Coordinates of C-alpha atoms and ligand atoms in Angstrom, one line a residue:
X1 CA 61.0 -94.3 13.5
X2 CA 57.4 -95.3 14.0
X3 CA 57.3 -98.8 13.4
X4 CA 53.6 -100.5 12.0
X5 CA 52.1 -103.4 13.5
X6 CA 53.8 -106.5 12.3
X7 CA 51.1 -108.9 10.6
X8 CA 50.7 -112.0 12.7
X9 CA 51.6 -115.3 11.4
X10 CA 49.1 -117.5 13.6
X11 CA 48.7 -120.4 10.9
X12 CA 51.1 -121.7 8.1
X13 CA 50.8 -119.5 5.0
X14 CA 50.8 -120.6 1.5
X15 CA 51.1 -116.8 -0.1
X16 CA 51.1 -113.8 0.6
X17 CA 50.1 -110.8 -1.9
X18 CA 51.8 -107.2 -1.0
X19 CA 51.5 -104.3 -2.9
X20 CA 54.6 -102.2 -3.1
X21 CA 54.3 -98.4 -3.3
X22 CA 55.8 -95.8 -5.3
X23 CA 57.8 -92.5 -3.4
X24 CA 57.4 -89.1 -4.8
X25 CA 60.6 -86.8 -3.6
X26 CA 58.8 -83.9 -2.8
X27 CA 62.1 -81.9 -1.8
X28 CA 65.8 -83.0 -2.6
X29 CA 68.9 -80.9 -1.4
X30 CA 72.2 -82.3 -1.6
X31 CA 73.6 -81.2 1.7
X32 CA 77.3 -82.4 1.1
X33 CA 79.6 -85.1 -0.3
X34 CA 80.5 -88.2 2.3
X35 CA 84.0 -89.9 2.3
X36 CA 82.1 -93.1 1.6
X37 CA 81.3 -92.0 -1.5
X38 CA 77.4 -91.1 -1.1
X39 CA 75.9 -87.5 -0.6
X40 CA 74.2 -86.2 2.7
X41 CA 70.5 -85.4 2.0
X42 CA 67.9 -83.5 3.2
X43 CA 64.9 -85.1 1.4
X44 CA 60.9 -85.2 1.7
X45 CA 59.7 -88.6 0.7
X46 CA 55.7 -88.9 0.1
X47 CA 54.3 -93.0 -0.3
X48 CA 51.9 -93.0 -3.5
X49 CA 49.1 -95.4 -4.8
X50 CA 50.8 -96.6 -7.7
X51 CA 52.1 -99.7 -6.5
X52 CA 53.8 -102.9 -7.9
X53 CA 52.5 -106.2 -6.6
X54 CA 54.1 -108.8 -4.8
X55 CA 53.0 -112.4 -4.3
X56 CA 55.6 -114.9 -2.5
X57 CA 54.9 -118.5 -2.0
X58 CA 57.1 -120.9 0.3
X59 CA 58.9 -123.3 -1.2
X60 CA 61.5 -125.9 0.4
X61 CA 64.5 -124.1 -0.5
X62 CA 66.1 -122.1 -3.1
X63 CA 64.6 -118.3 -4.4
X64 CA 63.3 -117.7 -7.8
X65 CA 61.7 -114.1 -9.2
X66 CA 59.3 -114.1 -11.5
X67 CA 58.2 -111.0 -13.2
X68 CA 55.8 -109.4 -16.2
X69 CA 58.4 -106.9 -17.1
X70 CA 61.3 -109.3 -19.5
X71 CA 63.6 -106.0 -19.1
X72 CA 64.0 -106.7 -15.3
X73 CA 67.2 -108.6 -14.3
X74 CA 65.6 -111.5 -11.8
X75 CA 68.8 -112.8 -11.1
X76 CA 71.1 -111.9 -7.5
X77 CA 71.2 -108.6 -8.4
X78 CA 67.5 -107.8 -7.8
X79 CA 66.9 -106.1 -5.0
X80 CA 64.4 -108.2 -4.1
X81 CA 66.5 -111.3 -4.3
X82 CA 69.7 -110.0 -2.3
X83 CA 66.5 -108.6 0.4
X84 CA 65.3 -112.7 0.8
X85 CA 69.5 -113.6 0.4
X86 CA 70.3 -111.0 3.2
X87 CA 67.1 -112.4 4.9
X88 CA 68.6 -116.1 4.7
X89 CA 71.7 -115.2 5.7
X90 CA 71.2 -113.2 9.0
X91 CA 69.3 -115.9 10.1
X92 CA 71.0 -119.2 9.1
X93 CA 68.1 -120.0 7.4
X94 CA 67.7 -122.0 4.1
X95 CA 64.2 -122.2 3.6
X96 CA 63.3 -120.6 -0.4
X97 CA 60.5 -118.7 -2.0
X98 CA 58.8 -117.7 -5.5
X99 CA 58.1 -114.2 -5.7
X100 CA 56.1 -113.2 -8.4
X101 CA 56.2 -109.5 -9.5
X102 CA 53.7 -107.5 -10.9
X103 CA 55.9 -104.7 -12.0
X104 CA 53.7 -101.1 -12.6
X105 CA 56.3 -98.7 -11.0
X106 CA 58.6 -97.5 -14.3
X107 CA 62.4 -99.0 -14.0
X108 CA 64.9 -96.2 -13.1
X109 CA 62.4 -93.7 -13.3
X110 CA 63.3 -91.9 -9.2
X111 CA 60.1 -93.2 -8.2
X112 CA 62.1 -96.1 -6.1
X113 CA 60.3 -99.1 -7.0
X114 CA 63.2 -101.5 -6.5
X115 CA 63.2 -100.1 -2.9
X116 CA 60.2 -100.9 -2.5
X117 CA 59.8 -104.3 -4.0
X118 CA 63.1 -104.9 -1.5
X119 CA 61.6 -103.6 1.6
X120 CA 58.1 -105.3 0.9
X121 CA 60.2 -108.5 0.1
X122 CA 61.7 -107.9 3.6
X123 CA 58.5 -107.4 5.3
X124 CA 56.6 -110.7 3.0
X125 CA 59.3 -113.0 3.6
X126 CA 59.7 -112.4 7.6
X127 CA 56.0 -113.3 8.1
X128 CA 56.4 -116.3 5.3
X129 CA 59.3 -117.6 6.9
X130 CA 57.9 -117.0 10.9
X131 CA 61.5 -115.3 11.3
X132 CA 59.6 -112.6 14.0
X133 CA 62.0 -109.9 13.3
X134 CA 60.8 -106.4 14.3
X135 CA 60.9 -103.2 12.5
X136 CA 63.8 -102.4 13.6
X137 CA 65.6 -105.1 13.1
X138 CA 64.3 -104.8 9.5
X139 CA 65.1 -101.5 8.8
X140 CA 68.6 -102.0 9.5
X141 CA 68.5 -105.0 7.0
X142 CA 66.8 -102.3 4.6
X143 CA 69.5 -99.5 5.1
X144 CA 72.1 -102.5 4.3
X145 CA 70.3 -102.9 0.8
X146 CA 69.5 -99.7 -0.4
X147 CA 69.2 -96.0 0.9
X148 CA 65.5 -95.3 0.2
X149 CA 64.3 -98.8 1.5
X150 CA 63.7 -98.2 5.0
X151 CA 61.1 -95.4 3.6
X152 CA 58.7 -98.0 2.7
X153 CA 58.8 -99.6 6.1
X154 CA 57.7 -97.1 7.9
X155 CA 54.1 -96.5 8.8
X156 CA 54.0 -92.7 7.1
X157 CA 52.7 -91.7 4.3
X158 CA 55.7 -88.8 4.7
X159 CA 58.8 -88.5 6.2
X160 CA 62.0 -86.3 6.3
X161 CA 65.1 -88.4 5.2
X162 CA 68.4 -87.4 5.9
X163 CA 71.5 -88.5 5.9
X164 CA 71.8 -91.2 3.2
X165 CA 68.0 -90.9 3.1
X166 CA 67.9 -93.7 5.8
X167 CA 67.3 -91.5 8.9
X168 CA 63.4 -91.0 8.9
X169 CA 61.3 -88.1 10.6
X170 CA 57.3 -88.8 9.9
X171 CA 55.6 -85.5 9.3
X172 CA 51.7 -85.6 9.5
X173 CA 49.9 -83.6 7.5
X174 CA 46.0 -83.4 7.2
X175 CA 46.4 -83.3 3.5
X176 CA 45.9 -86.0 0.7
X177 CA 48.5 -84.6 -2.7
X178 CA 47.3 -85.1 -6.2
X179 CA 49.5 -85.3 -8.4
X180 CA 49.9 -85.7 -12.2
X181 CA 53.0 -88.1 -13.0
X182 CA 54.1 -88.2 -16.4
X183 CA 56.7 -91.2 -17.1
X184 CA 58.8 -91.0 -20.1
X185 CA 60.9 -93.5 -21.9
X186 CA 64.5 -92.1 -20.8
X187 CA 65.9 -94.0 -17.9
X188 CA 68.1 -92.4 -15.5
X189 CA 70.3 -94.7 -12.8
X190 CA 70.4 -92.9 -9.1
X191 CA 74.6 -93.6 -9.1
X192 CA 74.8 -92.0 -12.7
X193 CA 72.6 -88.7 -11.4
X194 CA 74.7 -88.7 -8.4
X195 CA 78.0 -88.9 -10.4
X196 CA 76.4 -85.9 -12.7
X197 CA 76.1 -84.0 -9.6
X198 CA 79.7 -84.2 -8.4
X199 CA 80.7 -82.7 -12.0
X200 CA 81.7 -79.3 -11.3
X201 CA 80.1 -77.7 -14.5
X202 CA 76.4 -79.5 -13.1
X203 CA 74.1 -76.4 -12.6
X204 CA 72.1 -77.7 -9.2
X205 CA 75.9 -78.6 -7.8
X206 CA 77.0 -76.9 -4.1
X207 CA 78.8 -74.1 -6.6
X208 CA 76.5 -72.9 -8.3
X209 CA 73.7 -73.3 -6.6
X210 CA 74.6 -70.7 -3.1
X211 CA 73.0 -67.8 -4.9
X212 CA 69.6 -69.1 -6.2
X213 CA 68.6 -71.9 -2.9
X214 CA 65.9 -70.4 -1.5
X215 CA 63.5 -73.4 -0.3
X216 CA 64.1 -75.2 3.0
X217 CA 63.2 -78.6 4.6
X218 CA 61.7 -77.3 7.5
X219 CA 59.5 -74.8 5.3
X220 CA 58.0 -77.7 3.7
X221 CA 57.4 -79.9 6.9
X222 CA 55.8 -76.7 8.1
X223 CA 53.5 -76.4 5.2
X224 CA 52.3 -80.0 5.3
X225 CA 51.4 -79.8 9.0
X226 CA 49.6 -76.4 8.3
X227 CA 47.8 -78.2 5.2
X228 CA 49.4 -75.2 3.2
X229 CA 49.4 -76.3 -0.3
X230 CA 50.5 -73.2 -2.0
X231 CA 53.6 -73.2 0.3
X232 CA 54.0 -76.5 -0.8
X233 CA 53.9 -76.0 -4.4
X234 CA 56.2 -72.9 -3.7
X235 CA 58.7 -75.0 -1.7
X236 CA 59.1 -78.1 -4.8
X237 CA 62.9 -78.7 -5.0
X238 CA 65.6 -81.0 -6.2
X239 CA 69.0 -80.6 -6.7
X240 CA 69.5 -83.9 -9.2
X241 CA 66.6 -81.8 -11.6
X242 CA 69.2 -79.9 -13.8
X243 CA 71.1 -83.2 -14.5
X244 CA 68.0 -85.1 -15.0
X245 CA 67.0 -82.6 -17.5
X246 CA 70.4 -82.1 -18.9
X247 CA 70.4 -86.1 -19.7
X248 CA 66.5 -85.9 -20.7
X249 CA 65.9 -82.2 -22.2
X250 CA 62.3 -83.0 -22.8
X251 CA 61.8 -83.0 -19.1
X252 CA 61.3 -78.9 -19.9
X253 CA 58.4 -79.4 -22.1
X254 CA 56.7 -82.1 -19.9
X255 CA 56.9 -79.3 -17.1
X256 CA 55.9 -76.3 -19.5
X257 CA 53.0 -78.4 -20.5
X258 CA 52.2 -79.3 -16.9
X259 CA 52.2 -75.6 -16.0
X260 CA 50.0 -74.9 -18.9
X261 CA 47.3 -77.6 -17.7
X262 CA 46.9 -76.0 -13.9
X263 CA 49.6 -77.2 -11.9
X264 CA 50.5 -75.5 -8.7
X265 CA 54.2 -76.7 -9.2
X266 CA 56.3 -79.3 -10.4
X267 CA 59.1 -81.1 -10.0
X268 CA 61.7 -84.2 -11.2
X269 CA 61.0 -87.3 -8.2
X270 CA 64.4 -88.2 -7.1
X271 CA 67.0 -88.6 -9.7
X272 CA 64.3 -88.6 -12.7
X273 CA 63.5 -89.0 -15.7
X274 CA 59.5 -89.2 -14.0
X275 CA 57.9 -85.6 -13.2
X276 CA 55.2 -84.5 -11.4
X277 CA 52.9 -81.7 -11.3
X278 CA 51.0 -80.7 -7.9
X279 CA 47.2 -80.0 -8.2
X280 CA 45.0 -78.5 -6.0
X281 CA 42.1 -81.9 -5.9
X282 CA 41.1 -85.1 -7.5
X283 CA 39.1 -83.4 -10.3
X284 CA 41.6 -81.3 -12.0
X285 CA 43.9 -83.5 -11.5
X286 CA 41.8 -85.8 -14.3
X287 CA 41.0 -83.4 -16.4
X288 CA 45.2 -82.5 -16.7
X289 CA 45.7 -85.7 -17.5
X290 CA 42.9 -86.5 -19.8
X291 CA 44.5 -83.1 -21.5
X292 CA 48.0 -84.1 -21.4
X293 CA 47.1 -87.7 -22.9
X294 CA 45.3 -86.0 -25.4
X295 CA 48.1 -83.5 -26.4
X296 CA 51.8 -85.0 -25.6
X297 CA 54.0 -87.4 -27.4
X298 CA 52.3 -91.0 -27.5
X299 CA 55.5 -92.8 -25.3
X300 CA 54.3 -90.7 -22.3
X301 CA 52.9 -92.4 -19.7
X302 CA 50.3 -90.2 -17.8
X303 CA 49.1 -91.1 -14.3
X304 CA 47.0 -89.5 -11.8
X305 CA 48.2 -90.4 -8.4
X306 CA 48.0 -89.3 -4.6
X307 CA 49.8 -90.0 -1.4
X308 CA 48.6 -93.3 -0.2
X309 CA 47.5 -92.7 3.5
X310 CA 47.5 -96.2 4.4
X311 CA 50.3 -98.9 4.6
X312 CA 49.4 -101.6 2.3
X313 CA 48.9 -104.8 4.3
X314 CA 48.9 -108.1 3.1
X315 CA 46.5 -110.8 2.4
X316 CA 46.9 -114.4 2.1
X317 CA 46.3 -116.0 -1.3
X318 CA 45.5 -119.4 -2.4
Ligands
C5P1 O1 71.7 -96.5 -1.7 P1 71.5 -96.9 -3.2 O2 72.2 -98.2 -3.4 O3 70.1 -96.9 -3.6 O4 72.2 -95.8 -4.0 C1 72.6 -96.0 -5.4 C2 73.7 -95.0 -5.7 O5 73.2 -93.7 -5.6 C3 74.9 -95.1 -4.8 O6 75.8 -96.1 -5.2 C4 75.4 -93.7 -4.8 O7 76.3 -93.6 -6.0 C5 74.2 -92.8 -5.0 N1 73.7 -92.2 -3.8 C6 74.4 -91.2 -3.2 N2 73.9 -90.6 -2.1 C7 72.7 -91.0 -1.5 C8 72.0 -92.1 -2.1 C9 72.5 -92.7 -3.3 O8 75.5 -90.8 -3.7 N3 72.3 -90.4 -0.4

């Protein structure tokens, strides 16, 4: 993994703001099921610019979350509390924090927004705290929490995951993705899509699927280094789509309507209920969306959004 340089803590901080970014899955194959209980993947994660925000203070000890979002849990359970808890503990330290969250990434949605929150947690609270761990050293912290956090450590924009989604390969690509994201109400838990999966009925499972998988990994690697966006669009794929749209049948219609707007291709991120189109640039990109706001069901949330390039870095507040 290509680590990103480590912000330096020269002077005592008083905050920190940190934006945390959104993943899109571009591609999703279930590859096998693991004795431990979790699936083997072959998956393409893309960083986006819809991002939550993050702004930790010091404080002597003890950690409290704050959030604008009352449907959150903010107590152990947050990811971003067991990340500063995990954080405390590996390094005998009791020093606390307030984190405030700024939550714009949808709940359960397979956009991975408690990831991130986690791993930018991880990354906030090691400069707050002067702990001087290095990437690795925090990625393995990030595997411990979730499978999809070490993702948002790393300083790619895209990256192969594989096996729990954990083990990262950066692909560059000389292309920036629009996308049209439309968010609906329904929310889907990863470990309820997975457990879908396993059902033997599930069309998308290892069964059923041998005839019809056509799209590979390595296709799509190849078209992002080529900057081959119709191979791209071509190559969308994710097993956990027929059990997101099974649980959430109007996923169908969000794509139909997708398609009818100008999409090159679209797809369920992750285990859903989000779904994304692919468009060709910024423009019609907008004028989807302005169409799709115009047209759909008022609960939809429609956002235009494109791989964020850069890693967010922090600045200091107060
Ligand atoms: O790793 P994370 O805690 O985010 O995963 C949540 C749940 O999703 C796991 O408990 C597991 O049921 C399922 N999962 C899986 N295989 C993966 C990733 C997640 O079965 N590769």
């Amino acid at each position: 993994m290509r680590p990103h340089p480590l912000p330096r803590a020269s002077r005592p901080v008083s905050a920190l703001c940190l934006r945390a970014p959104a993943k899109l899955n571009l591609f999703l194959r279930v590859v096998s099921r693991r004795p431990d209980g979790y699936h083997e993947l072959e998956t393409l994660f893309e960083r986006i610019d819809l991002c939550d925000e993050l702004v930790i203070e010091p404080r002597r000890q003890g950690l409290e979350l704050r959030c604008d979002e009352p449907s959150l849990d903010r107590g152990a359970d947050n990811l971003i509390m067991r990340a500063a808890a995990l954080l405390q503990r590996e390094m005998g330290s009791r020093r606390g924090a307030t984190i405030r969250l700024r939550k714009r990434i949808p709940i359960a949605a397979g956009l991975g927004g408690g990831s991130s929150d986690a791993a930018t947690a991880l990354v906030g609270l090691n400069q707050l705290w002067n702990l001087r761990l290095s990437r690795p050293r925090l990625a393995d912290l990030a595997a411990q929490l979730g499978s999809d956090v070490p993702f948002f450590l790393l300083d790619a924009p895209v990256a192969i995951g594989r096996g729990r989604g954990e083990q990262l390969e950066p692909v560059s690509t000389p292309l920036t993705l629009w996308h049209v994201l439309v968010i609906n109400p329904v929310t889907i838990s990863t470990k309820e899509g997975y457990e879908q999966f396993d059902k033997p009925q599930a069309a998308g499972s290892p069964e059923s699927r041998l005839t019809v998988f056509s799209a590979s990994i390595t296709m799509m690697a190849h078209a992002l280094r080529n900057g081959s966006l119709g191979e791209l669009a071509k190559g969308l794929y994710n097993d956990l789509e027929p059990v997101a749209i099974r649980r959430c049948p109007i996923i169908t219609d969000i794509q139909h309507r997708l398609r009818h707007v100008g999409c090159l291709g679209c797809l369920v991120s992750g285990s859903g209920s989000a779904t994304f189109g692919l468009f060709p640039d910024a423009e019609t990109a907008q004028r989807a969306a302005s169409e799709l706001r115009q047209s759909g069901p008022r609960d939809w949330r429609v956002e235009v959004v494109r791989t964020l390039s850069h890693t967010p870095v922090a600045s200091r507040g107060r």
